[in-house]
Coordinates of N, CA, C and O in Angstrom, one line a residue:
X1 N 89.8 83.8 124.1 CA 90.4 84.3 122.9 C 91.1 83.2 122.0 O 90.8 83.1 120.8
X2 N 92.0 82.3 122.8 CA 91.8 81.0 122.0 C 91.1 80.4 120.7 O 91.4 80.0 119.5
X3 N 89.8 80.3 121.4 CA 88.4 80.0 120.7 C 88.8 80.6 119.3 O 89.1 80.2 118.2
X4 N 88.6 82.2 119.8 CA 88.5 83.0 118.6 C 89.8 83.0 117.8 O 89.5 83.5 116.7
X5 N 90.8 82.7 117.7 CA 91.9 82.5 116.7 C 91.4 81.2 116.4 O 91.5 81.1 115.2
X6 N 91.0 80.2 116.8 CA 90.9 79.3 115.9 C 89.6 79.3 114.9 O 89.8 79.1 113.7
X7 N 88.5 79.5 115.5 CA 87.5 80.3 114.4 C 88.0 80.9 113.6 O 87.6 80.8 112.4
X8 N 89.1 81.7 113.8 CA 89.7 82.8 112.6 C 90.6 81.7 111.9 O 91.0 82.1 110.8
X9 N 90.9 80.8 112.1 CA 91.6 80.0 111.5 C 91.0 79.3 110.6 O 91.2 79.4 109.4
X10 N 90.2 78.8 111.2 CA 88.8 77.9 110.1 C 88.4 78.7 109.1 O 88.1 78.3 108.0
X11 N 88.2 80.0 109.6 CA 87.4 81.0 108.2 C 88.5 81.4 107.3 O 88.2 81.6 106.1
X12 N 89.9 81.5 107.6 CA 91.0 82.2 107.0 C 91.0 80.4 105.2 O 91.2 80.1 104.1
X13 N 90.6 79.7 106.8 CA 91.1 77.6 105.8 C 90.1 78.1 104.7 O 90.3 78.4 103.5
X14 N 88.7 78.1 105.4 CA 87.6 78.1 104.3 C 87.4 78.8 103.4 O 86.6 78.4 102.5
X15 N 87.9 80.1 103.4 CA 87.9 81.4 102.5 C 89.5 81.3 101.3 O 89.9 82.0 100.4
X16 N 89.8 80.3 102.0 CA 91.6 80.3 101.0 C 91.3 78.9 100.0 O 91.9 78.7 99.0
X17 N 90.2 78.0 100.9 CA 90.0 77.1 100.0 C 88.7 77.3 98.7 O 88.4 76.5 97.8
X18 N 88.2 78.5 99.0 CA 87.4 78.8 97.8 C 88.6 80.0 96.5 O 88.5 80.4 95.4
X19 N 89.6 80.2 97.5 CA 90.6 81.2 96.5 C 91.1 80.4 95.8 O 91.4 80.8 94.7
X20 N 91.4 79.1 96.1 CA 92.5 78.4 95.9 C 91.3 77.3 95.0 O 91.8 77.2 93.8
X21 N 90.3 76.7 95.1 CA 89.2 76.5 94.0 C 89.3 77.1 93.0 O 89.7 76.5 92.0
X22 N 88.9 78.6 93.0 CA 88.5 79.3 91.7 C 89.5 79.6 90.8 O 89.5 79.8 89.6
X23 N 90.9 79.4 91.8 CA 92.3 79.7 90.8 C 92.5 78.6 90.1 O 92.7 79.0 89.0
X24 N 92.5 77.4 90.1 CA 92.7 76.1 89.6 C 91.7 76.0 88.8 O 92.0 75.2 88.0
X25 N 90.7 76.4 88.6 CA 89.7 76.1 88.0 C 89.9 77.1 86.9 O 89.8 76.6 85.8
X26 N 90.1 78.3 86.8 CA 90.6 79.0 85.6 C 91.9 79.1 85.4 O 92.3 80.0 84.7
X27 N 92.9 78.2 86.2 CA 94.0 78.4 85.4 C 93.6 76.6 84.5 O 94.2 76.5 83.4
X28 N 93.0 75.6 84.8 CA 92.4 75.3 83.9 C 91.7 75.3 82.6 O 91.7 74.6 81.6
X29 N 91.1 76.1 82.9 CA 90.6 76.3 81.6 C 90.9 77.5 80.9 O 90.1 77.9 80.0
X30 N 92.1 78.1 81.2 CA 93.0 78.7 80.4 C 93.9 78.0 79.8 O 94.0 78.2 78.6
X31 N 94.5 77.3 80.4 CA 95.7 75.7 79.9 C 94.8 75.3 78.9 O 95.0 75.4 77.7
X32 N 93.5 74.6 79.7 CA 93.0 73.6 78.3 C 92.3 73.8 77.4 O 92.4 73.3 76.3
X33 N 91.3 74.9 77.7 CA 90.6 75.7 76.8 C 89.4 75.0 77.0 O 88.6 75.2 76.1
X34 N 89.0 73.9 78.2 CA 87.8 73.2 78.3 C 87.1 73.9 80.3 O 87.6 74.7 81.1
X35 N 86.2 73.4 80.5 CA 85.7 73.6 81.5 C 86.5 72.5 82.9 O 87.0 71.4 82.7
X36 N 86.2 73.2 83.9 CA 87.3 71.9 84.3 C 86.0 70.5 84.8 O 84.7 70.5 84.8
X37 N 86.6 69.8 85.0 CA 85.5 68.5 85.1 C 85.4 68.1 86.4 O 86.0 67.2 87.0
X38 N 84.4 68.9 86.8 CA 83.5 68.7 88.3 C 82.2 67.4 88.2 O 81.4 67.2 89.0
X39 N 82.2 66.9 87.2 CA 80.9 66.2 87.2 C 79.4 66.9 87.2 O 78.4 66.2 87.0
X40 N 79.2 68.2 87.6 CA 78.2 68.9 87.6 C 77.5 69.0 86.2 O 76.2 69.2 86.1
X41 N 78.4 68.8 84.8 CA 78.4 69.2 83.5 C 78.1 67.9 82.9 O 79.0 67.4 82.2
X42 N 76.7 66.9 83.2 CA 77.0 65.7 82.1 C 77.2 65.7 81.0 O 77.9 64.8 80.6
X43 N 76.6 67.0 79.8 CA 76.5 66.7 78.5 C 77.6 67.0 78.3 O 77.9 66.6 77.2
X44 N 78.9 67.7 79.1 CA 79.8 67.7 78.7 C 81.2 66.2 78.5 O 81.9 66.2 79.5
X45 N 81.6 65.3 77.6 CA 82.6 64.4 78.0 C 83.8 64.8 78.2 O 84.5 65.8 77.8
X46 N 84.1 63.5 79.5 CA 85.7 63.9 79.8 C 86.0 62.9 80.2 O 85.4 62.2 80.9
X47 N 87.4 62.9 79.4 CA 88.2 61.8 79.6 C 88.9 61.2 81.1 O 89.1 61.9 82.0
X48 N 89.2 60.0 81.0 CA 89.5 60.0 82.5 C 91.0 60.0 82.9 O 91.4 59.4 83.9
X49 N 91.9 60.6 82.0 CA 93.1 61.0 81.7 C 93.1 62.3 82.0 O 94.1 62.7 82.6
X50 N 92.0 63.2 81.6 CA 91.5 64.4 82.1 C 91.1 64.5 83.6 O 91.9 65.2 84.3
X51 N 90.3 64.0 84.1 CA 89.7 64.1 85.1 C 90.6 63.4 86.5 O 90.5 63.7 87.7
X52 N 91.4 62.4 85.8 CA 92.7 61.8 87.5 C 93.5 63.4 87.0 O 93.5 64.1 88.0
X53 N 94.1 64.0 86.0 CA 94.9 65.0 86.2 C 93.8 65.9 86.6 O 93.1 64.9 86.6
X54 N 93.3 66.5 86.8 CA 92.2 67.8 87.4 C 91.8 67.5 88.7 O 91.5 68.5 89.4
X55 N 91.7 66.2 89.3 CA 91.3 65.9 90.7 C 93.1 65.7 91.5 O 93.3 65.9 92.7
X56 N 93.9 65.4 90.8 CA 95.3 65.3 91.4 C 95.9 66.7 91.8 O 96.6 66.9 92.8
X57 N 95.3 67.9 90.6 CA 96.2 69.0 90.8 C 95.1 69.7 91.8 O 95.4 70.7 92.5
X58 N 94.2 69.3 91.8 CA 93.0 70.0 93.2 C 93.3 69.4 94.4 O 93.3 70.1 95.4
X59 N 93.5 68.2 94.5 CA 93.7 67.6 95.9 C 95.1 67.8 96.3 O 95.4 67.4 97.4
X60 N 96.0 68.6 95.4 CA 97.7 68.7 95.7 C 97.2 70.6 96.4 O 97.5 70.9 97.6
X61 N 96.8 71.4 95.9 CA 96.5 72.9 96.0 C 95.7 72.8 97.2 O 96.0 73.7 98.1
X62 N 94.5 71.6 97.5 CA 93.9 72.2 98.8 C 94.6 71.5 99.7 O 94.1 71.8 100.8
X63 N 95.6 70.6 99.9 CA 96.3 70.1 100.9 C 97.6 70.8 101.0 O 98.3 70.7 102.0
X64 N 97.8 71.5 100.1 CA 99.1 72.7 100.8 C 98.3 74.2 101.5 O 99.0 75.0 102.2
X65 N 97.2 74.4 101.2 CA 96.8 75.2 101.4 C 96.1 74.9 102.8 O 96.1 75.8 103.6
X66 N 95.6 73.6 103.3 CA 95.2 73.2 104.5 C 96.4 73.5 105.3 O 96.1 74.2 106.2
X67 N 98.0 73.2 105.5 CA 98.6 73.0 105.8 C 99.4 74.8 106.2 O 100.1 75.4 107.1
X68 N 98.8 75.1 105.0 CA 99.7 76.4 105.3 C 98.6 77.1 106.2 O 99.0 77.9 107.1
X69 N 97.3 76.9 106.1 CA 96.4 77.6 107.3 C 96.5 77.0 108.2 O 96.5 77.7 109.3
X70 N 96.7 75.5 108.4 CA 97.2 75.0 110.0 C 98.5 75.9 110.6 O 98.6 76.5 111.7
X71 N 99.3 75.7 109.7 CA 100.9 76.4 110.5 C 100.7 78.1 110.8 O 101.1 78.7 111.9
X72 N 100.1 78.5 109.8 CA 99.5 80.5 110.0 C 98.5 80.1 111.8 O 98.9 80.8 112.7
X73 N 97.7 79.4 111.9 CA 96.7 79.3 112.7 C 97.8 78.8 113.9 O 97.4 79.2 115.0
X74 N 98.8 78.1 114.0 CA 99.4 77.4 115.1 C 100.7 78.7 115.5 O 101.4 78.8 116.6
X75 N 100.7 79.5 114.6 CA 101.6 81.0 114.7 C 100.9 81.8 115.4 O 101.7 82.7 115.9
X76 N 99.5 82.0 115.7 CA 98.9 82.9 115.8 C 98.5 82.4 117.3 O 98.4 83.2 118.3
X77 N 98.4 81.7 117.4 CA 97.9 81.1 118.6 C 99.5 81.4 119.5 O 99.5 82.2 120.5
X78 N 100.6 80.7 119.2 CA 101.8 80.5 119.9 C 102.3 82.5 120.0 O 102.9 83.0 121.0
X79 N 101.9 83.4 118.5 CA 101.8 84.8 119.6 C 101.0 85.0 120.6 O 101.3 85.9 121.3
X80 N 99.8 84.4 120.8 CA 98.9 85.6 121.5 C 99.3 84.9 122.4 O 99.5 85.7 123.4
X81 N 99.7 83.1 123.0 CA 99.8 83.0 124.3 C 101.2 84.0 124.8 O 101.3 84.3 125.9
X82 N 102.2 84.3 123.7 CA 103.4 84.9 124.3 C 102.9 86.3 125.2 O 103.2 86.7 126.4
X83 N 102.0 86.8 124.1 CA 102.0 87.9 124.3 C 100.7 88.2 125.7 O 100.5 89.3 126.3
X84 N 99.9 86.7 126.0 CA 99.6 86.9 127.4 C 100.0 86.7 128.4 O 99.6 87.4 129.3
X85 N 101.0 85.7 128.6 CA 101.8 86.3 129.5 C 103.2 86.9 129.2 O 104.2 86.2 129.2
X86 N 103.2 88.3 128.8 CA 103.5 89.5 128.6 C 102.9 90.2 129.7 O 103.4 90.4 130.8
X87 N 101.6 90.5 129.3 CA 100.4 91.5 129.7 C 100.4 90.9 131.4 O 99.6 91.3 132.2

């Protein structure tokens, strides 16, 4: 069961880091009124005044978000062993 809380942990990480993607990415380009700058878009230019602030506020959102699924996943684990020896 172990196993499986942490599987559930990995999927809860990887499913919060595409929530946590798509929200930065349109509160982006709500703020700027441009697309955000993934490099996928060449014909699009972007400055690189643009692009360290868009890679700074993504690598700040997915490392709080890593962190908060580590501590939810180290909670979940620290109930169920309570709660086996309970049973």
């Amino acid at each position: 069961m172990n196993l499986f809380i942490k599987l559930l942990g990995t999927g809860v990480s990887l499913g919060a880091g595409l929530v946590g993607t798509k929200l930065v990415n349109t509160i982006w380009e709500k703020t700027t009124g441009r697309k955000p700058p993934t490099g996928k878009d060449e014909d699009v230019p972007t400055s690189l005044q643009s692009a360290l602030t868009f890679a700074l506020i993504s690598a700040s959102v997915s490392t709080i978000i890593q962190v908060l699924a580590n501590r939810g996943t180290q909670r979940a684990i620290t109930r169920f062993a309570k709660s086996q020896d309970i049973v």
